Coordinates of C-alpha atoms and ligand atoms in Angstrom, one line a residue:
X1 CA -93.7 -72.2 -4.8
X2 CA -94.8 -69.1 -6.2
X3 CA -97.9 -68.3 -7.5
X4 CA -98.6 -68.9 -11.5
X5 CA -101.5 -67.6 -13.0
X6 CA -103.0 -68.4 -17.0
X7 CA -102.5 -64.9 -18.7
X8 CA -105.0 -64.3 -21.3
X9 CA -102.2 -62.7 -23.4
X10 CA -99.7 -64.9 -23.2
X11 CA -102.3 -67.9 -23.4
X12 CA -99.9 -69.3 -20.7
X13 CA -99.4 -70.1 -17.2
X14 CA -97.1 -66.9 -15.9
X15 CA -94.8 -66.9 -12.6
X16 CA -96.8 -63.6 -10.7
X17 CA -94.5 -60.7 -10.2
X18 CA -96.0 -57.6 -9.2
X19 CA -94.6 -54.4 -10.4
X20 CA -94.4 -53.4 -6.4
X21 CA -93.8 -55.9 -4.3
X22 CA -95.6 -53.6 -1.5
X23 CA -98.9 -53.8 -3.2
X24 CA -100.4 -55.3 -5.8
X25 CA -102.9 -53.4 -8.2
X26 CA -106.0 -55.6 -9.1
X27 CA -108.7 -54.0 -11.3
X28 CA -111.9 -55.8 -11.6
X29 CA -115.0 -55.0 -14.7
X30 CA -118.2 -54.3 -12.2
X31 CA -121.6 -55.1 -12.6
X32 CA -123.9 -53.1 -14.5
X33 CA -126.4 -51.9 -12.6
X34 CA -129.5 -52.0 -14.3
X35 CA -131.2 -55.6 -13.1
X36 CA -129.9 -58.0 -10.6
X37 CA -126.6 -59.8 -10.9
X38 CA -127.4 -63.8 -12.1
X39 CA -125.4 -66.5 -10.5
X40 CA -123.6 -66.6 -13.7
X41 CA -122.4 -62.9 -13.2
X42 CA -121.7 -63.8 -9.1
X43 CA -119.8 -66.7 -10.7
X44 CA -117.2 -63.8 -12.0
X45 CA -117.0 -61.9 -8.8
X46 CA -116.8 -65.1 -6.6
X47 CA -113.3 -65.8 -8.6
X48 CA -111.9 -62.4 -8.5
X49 CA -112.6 -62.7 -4.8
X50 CA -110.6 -65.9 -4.8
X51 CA -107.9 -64.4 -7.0
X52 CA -108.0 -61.8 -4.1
X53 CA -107.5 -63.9 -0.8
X54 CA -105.3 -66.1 -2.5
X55 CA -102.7 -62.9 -3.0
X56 CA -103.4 -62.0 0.7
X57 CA -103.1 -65.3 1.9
X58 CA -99.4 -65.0 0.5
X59 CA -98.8 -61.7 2.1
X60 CA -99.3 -59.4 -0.5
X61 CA -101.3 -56.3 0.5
X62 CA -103.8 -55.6 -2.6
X63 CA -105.4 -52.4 -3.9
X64 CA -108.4 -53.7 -5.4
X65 CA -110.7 -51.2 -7.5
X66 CA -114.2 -52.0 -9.0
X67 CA -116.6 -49.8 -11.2
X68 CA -119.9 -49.8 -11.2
X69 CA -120.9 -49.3 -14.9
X70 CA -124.3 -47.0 -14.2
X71 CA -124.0 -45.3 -18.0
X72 CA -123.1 -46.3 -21.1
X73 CA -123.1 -49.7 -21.4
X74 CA -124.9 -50.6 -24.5
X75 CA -126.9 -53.8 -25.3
X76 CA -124.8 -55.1 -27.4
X77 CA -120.6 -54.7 -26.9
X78 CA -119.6 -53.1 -30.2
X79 CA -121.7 -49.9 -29.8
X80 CA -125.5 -51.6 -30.6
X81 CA -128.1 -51.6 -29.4
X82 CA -129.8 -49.3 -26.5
X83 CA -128.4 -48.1 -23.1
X84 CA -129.1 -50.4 -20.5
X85 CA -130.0 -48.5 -18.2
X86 CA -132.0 -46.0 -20.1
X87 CA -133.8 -48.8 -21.1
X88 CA -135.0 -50.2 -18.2
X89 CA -136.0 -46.8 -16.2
X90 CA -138.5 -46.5 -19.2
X91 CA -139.6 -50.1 -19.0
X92 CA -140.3 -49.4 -14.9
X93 CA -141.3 -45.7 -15.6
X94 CA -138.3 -45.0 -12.6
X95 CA -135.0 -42.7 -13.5
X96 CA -131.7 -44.0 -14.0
X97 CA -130.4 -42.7 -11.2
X98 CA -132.9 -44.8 -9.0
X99 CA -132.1 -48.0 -11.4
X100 CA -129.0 -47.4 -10.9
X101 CA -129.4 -46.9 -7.0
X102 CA -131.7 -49.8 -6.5
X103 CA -129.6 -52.4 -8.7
X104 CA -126.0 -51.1 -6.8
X105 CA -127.4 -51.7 -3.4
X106 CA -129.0 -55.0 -4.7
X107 CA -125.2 -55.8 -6.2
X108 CA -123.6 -55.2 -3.2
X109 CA -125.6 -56.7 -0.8
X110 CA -125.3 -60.3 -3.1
X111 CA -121.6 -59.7 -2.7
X112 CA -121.6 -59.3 1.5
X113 CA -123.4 -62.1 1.6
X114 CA -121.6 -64.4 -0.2
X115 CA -118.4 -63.6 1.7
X116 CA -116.8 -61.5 -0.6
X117 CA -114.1 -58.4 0.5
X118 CA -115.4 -55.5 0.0
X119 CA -112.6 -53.8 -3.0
X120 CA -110.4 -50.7 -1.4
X121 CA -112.1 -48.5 -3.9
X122 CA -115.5 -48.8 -5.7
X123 CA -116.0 -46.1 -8.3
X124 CA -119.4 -45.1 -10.1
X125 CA -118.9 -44.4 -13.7
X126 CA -120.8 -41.5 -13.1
X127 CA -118.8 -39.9 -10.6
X128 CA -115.3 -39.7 -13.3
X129 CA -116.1 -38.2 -16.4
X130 CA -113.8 -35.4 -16.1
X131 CA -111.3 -38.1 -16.0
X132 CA -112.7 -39.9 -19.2
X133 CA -113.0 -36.9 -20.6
X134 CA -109.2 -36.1 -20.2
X135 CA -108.5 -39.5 -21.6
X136 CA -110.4 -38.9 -24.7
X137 CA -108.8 -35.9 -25.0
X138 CA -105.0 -37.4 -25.0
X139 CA -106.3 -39.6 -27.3
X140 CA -107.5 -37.0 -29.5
X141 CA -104.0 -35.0 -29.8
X142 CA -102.1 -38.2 -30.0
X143 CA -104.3 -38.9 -33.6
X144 CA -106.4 -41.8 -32.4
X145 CA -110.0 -40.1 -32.7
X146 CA -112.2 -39.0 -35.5
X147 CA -115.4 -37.1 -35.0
X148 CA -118.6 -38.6 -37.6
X149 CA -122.1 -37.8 -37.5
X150 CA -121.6 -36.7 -33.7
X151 CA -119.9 -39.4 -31.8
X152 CA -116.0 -39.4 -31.2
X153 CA -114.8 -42.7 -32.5
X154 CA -111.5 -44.6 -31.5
X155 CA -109.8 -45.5 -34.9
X156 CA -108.5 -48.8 -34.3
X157 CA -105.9 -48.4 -37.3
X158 CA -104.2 -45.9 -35.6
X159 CA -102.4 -48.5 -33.4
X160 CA -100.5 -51.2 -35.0
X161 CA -101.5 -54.3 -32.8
X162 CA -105.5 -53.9 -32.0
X163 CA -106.6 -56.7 -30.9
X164 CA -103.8 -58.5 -29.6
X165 CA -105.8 -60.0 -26.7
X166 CA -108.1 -61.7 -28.2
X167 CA -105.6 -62.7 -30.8
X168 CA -108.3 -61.2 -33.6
X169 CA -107.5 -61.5 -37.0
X170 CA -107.7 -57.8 -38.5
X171 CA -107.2 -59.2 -42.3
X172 CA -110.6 -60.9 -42.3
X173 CA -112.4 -58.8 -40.2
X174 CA -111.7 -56.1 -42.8
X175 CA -112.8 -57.9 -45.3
X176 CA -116.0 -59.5 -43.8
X177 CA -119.9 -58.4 -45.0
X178 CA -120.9 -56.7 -42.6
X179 CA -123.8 -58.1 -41.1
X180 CA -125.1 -56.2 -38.3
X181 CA -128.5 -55.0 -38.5
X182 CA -127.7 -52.2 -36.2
X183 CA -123.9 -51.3 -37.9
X184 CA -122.7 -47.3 -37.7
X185 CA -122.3 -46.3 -40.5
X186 CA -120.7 -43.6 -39.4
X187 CA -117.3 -46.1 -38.8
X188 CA -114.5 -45.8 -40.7
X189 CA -113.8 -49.6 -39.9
X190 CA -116.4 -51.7 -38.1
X191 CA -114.3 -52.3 -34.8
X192 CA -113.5 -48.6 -34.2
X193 CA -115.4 -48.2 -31.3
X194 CA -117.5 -44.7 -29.6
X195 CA -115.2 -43.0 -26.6
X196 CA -118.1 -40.9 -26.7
X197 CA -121.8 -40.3 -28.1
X198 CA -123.5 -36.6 -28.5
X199 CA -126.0 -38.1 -31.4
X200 CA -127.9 -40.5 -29.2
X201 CA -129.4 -43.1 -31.8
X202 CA -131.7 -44.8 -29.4
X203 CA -134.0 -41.9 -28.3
X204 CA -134.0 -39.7 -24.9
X205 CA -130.6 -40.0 -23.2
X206 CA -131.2 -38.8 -19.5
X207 CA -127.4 -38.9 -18.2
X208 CA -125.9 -36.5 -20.3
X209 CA -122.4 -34.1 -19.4
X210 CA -120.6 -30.8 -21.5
X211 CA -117.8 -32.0 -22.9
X212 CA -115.5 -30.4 -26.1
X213 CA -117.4 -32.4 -28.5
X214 CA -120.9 -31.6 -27.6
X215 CA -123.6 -32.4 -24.9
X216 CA -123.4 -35.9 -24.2
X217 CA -122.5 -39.4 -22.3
X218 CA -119.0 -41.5 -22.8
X219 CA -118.6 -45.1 -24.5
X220 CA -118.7 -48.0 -21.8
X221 CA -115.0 -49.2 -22.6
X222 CA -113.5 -45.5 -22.3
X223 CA -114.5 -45.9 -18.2
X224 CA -112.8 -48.8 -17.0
X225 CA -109.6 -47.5 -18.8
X226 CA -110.2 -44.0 -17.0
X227 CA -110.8 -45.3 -13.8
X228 CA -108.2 -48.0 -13.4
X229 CA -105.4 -45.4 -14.9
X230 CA -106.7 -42.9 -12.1
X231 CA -106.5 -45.0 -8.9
X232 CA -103.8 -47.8 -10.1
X233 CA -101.7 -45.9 -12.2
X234 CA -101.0 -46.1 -15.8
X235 CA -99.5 -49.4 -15.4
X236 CA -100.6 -52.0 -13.2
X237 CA -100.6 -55.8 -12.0
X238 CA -103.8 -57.6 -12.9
X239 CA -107.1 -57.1 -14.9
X240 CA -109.9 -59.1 -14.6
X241 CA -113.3 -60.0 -15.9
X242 CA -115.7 -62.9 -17.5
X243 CA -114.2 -64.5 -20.7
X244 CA -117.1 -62.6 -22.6
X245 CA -115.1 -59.1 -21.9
X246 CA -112.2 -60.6 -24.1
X247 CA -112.8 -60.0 -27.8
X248 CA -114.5 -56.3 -26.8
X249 CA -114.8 -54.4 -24.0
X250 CA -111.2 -55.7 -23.0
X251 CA -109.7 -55.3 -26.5
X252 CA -111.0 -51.9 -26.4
X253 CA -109.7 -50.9 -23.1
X254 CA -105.9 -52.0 -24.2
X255 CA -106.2 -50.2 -27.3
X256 CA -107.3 -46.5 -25.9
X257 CA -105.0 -46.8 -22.9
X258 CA -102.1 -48.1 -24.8
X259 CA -102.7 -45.7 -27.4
X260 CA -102.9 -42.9 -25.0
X261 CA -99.5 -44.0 -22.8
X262 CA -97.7 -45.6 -25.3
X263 CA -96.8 -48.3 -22.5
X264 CA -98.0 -52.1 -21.3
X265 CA -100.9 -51.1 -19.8
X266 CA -101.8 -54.2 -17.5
X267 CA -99.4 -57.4 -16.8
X268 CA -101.9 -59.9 -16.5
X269 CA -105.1 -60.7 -18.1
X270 CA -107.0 -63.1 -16.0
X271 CA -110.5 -64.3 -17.4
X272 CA -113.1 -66.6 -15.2
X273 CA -115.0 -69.2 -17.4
X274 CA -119.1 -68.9 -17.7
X275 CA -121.1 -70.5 -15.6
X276 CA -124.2 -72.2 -17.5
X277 CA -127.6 -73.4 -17.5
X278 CA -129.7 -76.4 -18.0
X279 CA -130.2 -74.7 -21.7
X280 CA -126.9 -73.3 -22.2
X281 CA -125.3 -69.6 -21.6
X282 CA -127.0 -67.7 -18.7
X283 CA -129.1 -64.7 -19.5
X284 CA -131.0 -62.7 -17.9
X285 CA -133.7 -62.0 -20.7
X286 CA -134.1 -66.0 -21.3
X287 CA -135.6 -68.8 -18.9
X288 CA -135.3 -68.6 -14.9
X289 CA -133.6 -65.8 -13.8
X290 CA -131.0 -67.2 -11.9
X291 CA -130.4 -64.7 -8.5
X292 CA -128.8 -64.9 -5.3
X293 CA -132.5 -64.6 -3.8
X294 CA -134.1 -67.0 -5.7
X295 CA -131.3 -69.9 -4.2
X296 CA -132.3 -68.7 -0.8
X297 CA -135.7 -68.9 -1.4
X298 CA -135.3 -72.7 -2.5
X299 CA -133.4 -73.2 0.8
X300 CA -129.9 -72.7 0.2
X301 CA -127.5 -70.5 1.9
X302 CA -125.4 -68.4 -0.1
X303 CA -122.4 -70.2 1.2
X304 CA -123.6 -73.3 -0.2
X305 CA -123.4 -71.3 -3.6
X306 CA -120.0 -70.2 -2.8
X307 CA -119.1 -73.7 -2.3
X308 CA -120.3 -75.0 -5.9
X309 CA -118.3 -72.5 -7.4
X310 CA -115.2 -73.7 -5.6
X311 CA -115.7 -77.1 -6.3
X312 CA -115.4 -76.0 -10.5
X313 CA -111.6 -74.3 -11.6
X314 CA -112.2 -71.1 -12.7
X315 CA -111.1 -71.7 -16.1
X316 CA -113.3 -74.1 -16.9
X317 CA -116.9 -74.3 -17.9
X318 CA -119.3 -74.7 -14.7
X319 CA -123.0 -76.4 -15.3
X320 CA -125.7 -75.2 -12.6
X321 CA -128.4 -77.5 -11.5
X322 CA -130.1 -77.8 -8.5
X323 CA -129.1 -81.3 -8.0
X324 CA -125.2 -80.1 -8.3
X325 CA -126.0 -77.2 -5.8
X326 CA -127.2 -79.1 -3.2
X327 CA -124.7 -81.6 -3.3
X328 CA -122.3 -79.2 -2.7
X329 CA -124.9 -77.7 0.5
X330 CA -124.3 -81.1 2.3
X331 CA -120.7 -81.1 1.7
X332 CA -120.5 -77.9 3.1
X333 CA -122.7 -79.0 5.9
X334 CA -120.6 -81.0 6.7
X335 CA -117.3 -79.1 6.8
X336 CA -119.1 -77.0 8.8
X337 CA -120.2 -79.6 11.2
X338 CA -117.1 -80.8 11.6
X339 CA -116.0 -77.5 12.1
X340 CA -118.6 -77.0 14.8
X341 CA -117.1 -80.6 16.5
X342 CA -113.9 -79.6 16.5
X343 CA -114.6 -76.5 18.3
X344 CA -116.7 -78.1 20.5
X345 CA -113.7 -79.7 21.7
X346 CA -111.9 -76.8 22.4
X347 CA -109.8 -76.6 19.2
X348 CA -107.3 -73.7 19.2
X349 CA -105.4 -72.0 16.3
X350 CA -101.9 -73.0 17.3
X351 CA -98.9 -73.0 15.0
X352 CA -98.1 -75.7 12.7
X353 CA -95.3 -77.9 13.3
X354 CA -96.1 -81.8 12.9
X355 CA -94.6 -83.0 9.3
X356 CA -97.5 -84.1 8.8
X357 CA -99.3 -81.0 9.2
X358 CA -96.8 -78.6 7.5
X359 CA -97.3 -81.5 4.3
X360 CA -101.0 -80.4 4.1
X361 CA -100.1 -76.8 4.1
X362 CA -97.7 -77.0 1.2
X363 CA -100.1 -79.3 -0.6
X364 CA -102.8 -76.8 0.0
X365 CA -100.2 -74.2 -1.2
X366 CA -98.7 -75.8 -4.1
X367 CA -102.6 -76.4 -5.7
X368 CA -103.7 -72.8 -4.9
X369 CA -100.8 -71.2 -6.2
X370 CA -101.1 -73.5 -9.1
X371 CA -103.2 -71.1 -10.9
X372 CA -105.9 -71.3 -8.1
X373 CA -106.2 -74.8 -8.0
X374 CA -109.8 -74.9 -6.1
X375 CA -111.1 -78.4 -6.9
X376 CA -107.5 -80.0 -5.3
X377 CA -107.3 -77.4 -2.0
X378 CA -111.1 -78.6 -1.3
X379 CA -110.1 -82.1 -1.6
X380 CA -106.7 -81.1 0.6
X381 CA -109.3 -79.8 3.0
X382 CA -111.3 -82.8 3.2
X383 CA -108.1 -84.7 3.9
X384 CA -107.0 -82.7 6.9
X385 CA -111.0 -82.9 8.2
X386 CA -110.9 -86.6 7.9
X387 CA -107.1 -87.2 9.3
X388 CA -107.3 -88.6 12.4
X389 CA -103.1 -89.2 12.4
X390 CA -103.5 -85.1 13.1
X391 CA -104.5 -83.3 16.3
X392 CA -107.6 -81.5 17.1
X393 CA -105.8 -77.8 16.8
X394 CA -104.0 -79.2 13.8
X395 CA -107.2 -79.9 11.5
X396 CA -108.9 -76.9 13.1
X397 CA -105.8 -74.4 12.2
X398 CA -105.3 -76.0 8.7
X399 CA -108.8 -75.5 8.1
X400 CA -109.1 -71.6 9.1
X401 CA -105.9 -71.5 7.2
X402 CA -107.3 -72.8 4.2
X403 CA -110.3 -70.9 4.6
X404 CA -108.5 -67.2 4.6
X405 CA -108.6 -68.9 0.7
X406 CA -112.2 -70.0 0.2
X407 CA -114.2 -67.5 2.2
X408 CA -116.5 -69.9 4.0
X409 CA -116.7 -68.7 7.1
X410 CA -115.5 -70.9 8.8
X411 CA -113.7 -69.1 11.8
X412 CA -117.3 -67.3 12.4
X413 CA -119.3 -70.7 12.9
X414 CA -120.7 -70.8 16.0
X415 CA -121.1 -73.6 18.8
X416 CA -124.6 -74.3 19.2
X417 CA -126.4 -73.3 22.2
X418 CA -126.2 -76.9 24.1
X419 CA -124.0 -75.6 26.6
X420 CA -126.9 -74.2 28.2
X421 CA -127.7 -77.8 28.9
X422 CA -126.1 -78.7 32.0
X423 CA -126.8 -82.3 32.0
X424 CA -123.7 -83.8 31.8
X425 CA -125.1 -87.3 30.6
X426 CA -126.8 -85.5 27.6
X427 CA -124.1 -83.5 26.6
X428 CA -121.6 -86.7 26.6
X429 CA -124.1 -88.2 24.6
X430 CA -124.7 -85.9 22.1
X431 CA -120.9 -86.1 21.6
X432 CA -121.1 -89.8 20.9
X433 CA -123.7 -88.9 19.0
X434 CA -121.5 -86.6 17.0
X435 CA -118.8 -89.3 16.7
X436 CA -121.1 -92.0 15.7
X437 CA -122.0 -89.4 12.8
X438 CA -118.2 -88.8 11.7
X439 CA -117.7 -92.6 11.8
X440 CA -121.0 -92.9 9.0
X441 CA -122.2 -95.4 12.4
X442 CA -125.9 -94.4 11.8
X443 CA -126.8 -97.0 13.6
X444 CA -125.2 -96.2 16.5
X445 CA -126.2 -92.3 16.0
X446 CA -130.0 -93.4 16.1
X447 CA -129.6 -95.4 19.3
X448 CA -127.8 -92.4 21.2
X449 CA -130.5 -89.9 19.7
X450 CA -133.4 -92.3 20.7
X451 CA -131.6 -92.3 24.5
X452 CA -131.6 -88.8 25.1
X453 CA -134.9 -88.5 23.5
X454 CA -136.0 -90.8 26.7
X455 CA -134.2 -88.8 29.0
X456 CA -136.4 -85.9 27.5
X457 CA -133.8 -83.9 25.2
X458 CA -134.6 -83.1 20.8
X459 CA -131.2 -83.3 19.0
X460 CA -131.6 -81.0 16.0
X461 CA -128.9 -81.0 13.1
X462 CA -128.5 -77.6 12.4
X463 CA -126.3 -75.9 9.1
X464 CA -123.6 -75.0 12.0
X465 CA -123.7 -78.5 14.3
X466 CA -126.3 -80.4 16.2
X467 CA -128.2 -78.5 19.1
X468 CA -130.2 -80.0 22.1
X469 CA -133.3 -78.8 23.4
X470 CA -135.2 -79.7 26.5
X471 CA -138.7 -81.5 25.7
X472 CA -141.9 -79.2 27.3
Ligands
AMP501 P1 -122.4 -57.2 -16.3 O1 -123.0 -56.8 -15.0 O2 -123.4 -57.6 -17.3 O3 -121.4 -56.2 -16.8 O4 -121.6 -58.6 -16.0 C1 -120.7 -58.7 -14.9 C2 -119.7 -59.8 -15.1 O5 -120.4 -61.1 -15.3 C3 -118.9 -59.6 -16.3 O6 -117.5 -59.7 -15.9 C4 -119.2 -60.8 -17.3 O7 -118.1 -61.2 -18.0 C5 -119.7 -61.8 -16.3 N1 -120.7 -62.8 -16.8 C6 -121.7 -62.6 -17.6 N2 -122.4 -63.8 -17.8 C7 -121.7 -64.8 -17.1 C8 -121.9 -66.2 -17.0 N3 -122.9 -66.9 -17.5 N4 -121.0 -66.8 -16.2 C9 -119.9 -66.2 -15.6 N5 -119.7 -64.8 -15.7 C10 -120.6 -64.1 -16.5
ZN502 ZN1 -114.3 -53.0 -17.8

């Protein structure tokens, strides 16, 4: 079956066909740097990261590329508001560089531990102006720019199909009072857009280049169309981003490198749902800021975080709570214990060849490629972990298998240190023990733990299995 995947453009599930069947070109939106990344925002990155193993998994090779927005990116989408990074190195007395530094490292050291691959290229913002500069400049000979009270604006009339994405009707939006405290007036229509700001309206601007049209900084939109174009090509397979990049910054993208090609830019548009909270949309200026660290602090490893997510299709709406977080942290306990069992048993990676086997591996196919299916391939995991018509090596290869998909480690997870223990009665009962456990016979796993506890020995359940120590 091949893989289908809901296309933001089409508002359809589309057959993937990549334009090279070598390698497949996957551009991401990255973080802004200028706070930590909320679980909300990790929710995004956790399903491009899917998005990604599931296209490896079927033996595509992928050039993935990621910016790091460190200038530019406004407060509000449509050119309001204050830079947000200029903001906060004056709220924390600190440059932008250093926010910029601080927040990247901070990003990335969320996404390594949350199993994520690390993209092929990662490219500041920063580091390509030339290259937005170049863009802007194409734009400006093809007739898509005006120059007002400083700023080079895209005009969004100059195209005949803006806002095709987001399916926005142009008619009314012409036509609507225009109701934004902090509106340009220096538009000629209110969803023409800055490719790049000389006239800073909100005070010092620290990051500031030469360009043609002055001393100053590009528009937020004009980098990811720069950046993807430069490493990917002009036209490439897939662009992703949160749902909340639709009706702007991914509007605005098409339009400028569209308007500067005169070609398809991108084949597929694929946009992960919000995660929310208790009170509604995550922010990170209301309520409990939501971070990777503040999870671990409560006890949770980032895996078990990893494992919510999967447990919700990316297309659809994801409520947070604790309770639903550490729900899924015993579930994925207990993958992993069983994981740990299995191993314990000497459980090789062998080749699949039982029907019955080979039926969980196209299931497991079928709902991945099904538009990344997540909720059905857990539950198809589940079913190999709790089949006990398969072999040992069978559940353990269908699981590492599945879990080139889901990222949860599970080929890493180590046996605990029992074997240490050379007491051969303990360590056959602690496999009873283990037994009893898979069976639900708690009854049973009490008595066996009370039995080596007389013959001197602590069972501890661990996240990866149960260990044995000797009493002092
Ligand atoms: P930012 O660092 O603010 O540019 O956001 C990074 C990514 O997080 C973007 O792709 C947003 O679309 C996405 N995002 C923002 N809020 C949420 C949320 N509550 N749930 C899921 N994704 C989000
Ligand atoms: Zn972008």
């Amino acid at each position: 079956m091949p893989l289908s995947l809901y296309n933001t453009m089409s508002r359809s599930l589309e057959r993937f066909q990549p334009i090279n069947d070598e390698e497949v070109g996957l551009y991401t939106c990255g973080p802004t740097v200028y706070n930590y990344a909320h679980i909300g925002n990790l929710r995004t990155f956790l399903f491009e990261d899917l998005l990604k193993r599931t296209l490896i998994h079927l033996g595509y090779k992928v050039k993935h590329v990621m910016n790091i927005t460190d200038v530019g990116h406004l407060t509000g989408d449509g050119d309001e508001g204050e830079d947000k990074l200029e903001k906060m190195a004056q709220k924390t007395k600190k440059t932008v560089w250093d926010i910029a530094d601080f927040y990247t490292n901070a990003f990335f050291s969320d996404y390594g531990q949350l199993g994520m691959l690390a993209p092929t290229i990662t490219c500041k913002a920063t580091d390509h102006i030339p290259q937005m500069i170049d863009l802007i400049l194409r734009l400006e000979k093809g007739g898509h720019t005006y120059v007002s009270g400083g700023n080079v604006y895209f005009s969004i009339d100059s195209i005949p199909d803006y806002g095709k994405l987001a399916r926005l009707d142009l008619e009314s939006l012409r036509t609507a009072v225009r109701d934004d405290v902090d509106q340009d007036s220096n538009k000629k229509n209110s969803k023409d857009f800055v490719l790049w700001f000389t006239k800073s309206k909100f005070g010092e601007q620290s990051m500031m280049w030469d360009s043609p049209w002055g001393r100053g900084f590009p528009g937020w939109h004009i980098e990811c169309s720069a950046m993807s174009m430069h490493y990917l090509g002009e036209q490439f397979d897939i662009h992703c981003g949160g749902i909340d990049a639709i009706p702007v910054h991914h509007t605005n993208e098409i339009a400028q490198s569209e308007a500067a090609t005169g070609k398809t830019w991108v084949n597929y548009w694929v946009h992960g749902e919000f995660l929310l909270d208790e009170t509604g949309k995550m922010s990170k200026s209301k309520g409990e800021f939501l971070t990777l660290e503040l999870l671990k602090k409560k006890g949770y490893d980032p895996m078990d975080y990893r494992y919510f997510c999967l447990g919700g299709h990316y297309r659809s709406q994801l409520k947070f709570s604790f309770d639903s977080l550490t729900t899924a942290k015993t579930a994925r306990k207990n993958v992993c214990d069983r994981i740990v069992a299995l191993k314990r048993e000497g459980a090789q990676v062998k080749a699949l060849e039982s029907e019955k086997a080979l039926s969980y591996q196209a299931a497991f196919d079928e709902h991945i490629q099904n538009d990344l299916n997540t909720p059905r391939a857990l539950a198809d995991l589940w079913g190999v972990l709790k089949d006990d018509g398969l072999s040992i090596d069978e559940k353990y290869s269908l699981a590492l298998l599945f879990d080139e998909v889901f990222g949860l480690g599970l080929a890493t997870l180590q046996v605990p240190v029992i074997e240490t223990i050379d007491d051969p009665t303990a360590l056959d009962l602690l496999k009873k023990r283990t037994e009893a456990k898979l069976a639900k016979d708690w009854a049973e796993a009490d008595s066996i733990r009370q039995q080596l506890d007389a013959l001197g020995y602590l069972v501890k359940d661990t996240a990866s299995g149960p260990s044995l120590e000797k009493k002092m």
